[in-house]
Short mmCIF file of C-alpha atoms in Angstrom, two decimals:
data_model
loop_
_atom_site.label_atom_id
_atom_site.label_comp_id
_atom_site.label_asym_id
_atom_site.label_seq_id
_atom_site.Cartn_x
_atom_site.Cartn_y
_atom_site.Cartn_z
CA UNK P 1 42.14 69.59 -116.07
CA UNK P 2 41.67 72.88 -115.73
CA UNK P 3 38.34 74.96 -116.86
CA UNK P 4 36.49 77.94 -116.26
CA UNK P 5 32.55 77.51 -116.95
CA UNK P 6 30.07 81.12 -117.43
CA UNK P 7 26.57 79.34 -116.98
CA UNK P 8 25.10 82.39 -118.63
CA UNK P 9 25.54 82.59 -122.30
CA UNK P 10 23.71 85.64 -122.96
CA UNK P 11 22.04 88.06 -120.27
CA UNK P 12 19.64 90.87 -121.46
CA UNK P 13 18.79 93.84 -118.79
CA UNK P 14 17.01 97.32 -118.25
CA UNK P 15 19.41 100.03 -117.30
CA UNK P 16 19.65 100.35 -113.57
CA UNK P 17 18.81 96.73 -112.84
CA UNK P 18 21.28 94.75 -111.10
CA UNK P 19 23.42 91.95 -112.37
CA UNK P 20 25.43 89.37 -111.67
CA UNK P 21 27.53 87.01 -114.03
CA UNK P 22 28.55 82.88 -113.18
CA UNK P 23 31.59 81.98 -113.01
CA UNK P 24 33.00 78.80 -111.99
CA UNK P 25 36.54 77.50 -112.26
CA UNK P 26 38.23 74.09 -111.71
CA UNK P 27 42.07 73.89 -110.88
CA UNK P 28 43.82 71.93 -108.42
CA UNK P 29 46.36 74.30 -106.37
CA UNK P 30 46.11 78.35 -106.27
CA UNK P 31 44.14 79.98 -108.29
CA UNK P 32 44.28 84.05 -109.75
CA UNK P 33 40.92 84.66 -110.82
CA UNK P 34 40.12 87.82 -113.59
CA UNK P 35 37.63 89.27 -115.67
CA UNK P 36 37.94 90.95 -118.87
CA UNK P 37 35.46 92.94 -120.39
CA UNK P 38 35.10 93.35 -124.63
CA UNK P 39 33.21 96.59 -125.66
CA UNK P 40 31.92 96.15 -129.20
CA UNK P 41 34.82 96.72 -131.89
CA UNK P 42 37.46 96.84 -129.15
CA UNK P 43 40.25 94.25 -127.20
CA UNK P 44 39.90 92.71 -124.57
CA UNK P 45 40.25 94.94 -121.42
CA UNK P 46 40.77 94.06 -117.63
CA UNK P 47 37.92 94.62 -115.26
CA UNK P 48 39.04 93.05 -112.28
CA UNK P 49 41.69 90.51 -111.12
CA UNK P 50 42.11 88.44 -107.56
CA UNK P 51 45.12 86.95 -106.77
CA UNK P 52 44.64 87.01 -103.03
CA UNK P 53 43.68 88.59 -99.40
CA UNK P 54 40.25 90.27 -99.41
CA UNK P 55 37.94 88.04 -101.80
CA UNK P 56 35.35 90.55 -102.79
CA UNK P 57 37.31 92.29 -105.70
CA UNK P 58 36.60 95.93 -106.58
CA UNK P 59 37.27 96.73 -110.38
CA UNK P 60 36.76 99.23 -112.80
CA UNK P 61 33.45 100.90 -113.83
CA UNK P 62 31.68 99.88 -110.54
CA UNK P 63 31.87 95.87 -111.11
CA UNK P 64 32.86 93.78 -108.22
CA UNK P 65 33.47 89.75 -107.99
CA UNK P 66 33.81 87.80 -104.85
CA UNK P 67 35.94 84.69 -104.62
CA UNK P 68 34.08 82.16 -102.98
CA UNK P 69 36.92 78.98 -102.69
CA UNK P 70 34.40 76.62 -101.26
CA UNK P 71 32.37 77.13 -104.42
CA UNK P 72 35.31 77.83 -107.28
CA UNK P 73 33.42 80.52 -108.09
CA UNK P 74 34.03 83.73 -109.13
CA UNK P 75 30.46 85.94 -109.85
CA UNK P 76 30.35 89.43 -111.27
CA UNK P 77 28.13 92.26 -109.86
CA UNK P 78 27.21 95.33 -110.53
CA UNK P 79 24.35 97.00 -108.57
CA UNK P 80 22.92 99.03 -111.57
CA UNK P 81 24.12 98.55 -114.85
CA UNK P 82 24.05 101.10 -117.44
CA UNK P 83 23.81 101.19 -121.47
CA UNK P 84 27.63 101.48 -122.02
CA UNK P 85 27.93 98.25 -120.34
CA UNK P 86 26.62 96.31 -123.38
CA UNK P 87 29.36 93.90 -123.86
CA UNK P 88 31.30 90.50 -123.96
CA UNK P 89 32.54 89.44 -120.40
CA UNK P 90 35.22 86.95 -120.01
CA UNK P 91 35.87 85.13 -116.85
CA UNK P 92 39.68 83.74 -116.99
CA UNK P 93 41.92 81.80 -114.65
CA UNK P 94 45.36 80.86 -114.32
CA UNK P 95 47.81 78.90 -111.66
CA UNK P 96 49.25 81.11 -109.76
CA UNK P 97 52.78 81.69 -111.68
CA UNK P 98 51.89 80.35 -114.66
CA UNK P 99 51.74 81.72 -117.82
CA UNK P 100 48.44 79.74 -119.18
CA UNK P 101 45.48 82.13 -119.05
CA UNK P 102 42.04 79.92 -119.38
CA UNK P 103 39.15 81.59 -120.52
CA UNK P 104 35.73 80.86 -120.62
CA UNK P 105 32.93 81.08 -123.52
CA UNK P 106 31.83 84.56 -122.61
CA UNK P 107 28.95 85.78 -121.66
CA UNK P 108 27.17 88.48 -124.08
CA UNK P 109 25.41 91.56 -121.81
CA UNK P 110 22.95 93.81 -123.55
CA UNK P 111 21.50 96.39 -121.74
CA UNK P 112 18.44 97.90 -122.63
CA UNK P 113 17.84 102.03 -122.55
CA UNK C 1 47.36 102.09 -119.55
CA UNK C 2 49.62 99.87 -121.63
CA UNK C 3 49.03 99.34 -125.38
CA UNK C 4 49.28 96.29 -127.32
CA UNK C 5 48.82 96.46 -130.94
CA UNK C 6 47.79 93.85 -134.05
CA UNK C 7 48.19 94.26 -137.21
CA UNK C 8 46.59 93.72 -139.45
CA UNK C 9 42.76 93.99 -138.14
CA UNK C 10 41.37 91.70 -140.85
CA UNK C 11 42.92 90.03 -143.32
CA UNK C 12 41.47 87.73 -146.28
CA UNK C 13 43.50 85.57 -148.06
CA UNK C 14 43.92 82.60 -150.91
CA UNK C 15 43.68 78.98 -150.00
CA UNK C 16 47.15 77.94 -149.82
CA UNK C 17 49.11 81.13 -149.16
CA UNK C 18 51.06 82.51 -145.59
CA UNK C 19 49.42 85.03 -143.54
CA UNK C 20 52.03 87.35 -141.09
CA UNK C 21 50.13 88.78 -138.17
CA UNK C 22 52.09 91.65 -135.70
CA UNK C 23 51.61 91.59 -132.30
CA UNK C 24 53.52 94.79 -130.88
CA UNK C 25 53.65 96.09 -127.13
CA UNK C 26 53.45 99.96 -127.80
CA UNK C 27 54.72 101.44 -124.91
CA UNK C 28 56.24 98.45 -122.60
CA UNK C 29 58.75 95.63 -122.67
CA UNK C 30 57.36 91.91 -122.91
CA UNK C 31 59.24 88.91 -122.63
CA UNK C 32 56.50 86.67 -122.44
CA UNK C 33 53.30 86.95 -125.79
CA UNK C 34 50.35 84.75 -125.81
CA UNK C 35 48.70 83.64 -129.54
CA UNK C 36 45.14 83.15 -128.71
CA UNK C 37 42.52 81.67 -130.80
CA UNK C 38 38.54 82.64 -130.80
CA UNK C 39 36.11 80.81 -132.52
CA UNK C 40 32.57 82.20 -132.89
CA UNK C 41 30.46 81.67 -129.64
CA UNK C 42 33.12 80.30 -127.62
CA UNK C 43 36.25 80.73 -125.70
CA UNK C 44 39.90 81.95 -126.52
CA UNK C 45 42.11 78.80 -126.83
CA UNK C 46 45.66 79.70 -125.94
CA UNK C 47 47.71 78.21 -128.67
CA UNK C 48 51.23 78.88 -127.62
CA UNK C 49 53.45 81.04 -125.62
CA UNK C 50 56.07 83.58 -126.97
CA UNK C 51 59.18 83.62 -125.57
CA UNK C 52 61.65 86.42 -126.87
CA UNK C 53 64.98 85.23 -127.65
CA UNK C 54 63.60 81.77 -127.48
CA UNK C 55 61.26 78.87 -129.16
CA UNK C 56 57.72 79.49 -128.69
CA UNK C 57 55.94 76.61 -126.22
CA UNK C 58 52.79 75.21 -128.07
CA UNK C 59 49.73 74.16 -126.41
CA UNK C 60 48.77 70.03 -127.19
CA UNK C 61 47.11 69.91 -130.81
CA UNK C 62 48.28 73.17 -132.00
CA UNK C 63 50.59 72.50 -135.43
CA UNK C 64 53.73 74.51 -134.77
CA UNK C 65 54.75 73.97 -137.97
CA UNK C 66 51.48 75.46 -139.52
CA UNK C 67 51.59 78.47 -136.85
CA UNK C 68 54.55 79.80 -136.74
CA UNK C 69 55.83 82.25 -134.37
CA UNK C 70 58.43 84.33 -133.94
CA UNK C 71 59.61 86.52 -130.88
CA UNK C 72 62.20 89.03 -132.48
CA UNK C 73 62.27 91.89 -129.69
CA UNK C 74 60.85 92.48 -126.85
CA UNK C 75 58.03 94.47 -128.10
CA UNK C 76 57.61 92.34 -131.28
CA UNK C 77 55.59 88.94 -131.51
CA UNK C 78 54.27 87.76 -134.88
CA UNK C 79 52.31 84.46 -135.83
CA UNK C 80 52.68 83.31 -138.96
CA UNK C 81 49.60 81.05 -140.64
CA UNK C 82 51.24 78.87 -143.04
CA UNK C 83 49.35 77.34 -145.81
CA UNK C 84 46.36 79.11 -144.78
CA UNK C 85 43.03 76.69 -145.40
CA UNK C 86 39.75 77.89 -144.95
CA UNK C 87 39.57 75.84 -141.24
CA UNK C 88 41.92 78.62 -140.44
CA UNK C 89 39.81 81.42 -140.45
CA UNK C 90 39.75 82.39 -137.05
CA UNK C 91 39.93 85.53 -134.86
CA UNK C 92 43.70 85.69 -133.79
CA UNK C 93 44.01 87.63 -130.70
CA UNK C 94 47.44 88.18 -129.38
CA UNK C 95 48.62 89.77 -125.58
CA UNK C 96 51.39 90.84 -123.69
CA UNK C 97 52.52 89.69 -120.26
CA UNK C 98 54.40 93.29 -118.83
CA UNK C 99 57.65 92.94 -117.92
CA UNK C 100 59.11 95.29 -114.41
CA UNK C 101 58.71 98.85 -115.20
CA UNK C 102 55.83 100.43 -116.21
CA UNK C 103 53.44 98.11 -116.33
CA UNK C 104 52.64 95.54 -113.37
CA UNK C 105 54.40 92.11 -113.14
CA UNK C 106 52.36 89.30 -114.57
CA UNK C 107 48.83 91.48 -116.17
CA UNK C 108 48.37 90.69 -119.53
CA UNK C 109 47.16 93.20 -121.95
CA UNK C 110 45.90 92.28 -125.21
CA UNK C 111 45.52 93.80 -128.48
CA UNK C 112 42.77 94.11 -130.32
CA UNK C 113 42.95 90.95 -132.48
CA UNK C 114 42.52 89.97 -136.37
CA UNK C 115 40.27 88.14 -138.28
CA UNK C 116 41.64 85.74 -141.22
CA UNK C 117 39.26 84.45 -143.34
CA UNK C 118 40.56 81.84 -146.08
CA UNK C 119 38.80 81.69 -149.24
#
């Protein structure tokens, strides 16, 4: 069946430190890998998305995730982190031309001033 | 970047009474909606797809009788909570898969999503 686990339930950081969020993913054929990003008191919004070629994804805002198959994973990074990334991160992946979009249970950033 | 909106933001409602929820794509076409359902500390739960022109496709264990939904347009997706019970209090969060033209293929943009709570 397929499911997306985030090991990391809630992460709390300085500002400039570096991070990195889990990600892991089971499905059985190909795989397009994204993560979504919820600012307090906003949607959901797309940070970065893989479908396929180069596996270390550049997004939005400085975050980056590589695609490691041999691993299902998916990490997050960012080298320094900021205030304004306090937020809810959302790893998600689907079959490739499907329409089912599986999420996992988040993981809640706070950064610290 | 493309809009999707929900309406209403937060809605409270009697035991036993129907709750509409609007799930409009501002500024692109979208054949394809997704209902999704959060529950506090854990993970949206797809519970069907919206197909405009079309019955919606319900995930196993979601009541489509209960949730009903309704693809009108092609900007237009609403989910109806039937009956409402407290159980139902959720946070309803609704996107949009775009459609060829403005938007790219296959990203899905969501809206902002609404709370029901059931008294």
């Amino acid at each position: 069946a397929q499911s997306v686990s985030q090991h990391n339930h809630h992460v709390i950081l300085s500002e400039a430190a570096s991070l990195e969020l889990g990600c892991n993913y089971s499905y059985g054929g190909t795989v397009n890998l994204f993560w979504y990003v919820q600012y307090p008191g906003q949607h959901l919004q797309l940070l970065l998305k893989y479908f396929s070629g180069d596996p270390l994804v550049k997004g939005i805002k400085g975050f980056e995730a590589e695609f490691i198959k041999s691993k299902f994973s998916f990490n997050l990074r960012k080298p320094s982190v900021q205030w304004s990334d306090t937020a809810e991160y959302f790893c998600a992946a689907r079959g490739a031309g499907a329409n089912n979009l599986f999420f996992g249970t988040g993981t809640r950033l706070t950064v610290i001033p | 970047g493309a809009v999707v909106s929900q309406h209403p933001s937060w809605v409270i409602c009697k035991s036993g009474t129907s709750v509409k929820i609007e799930c409009r794509s501002l500024d692109f076409q979208a054949t394809t909606m997704f209902w999704y359902r959060q529950f506090p500390k854990q993970s949206l739960m797809l519970m069907a797809t919206s197909n405009e022109g079309s019955k919606a496709t319900y995930e196993q264990g979601v009541e489509k009788d209960k949730f009903l939904i309704n693809h009108a347009s092609l900007t237009l997706s609403t989910l109806t909570v039937t009956s409402a019970h407290p159980e139902d209090s959720s946070f309803y969060i609704c996107s949009a898969r775009g459609d060829r033209g403005r938007v790219n293929t296959g990203e899905l943009f969501f809206g902002e999503g609404s709370r029901l709570t059931v008294l």
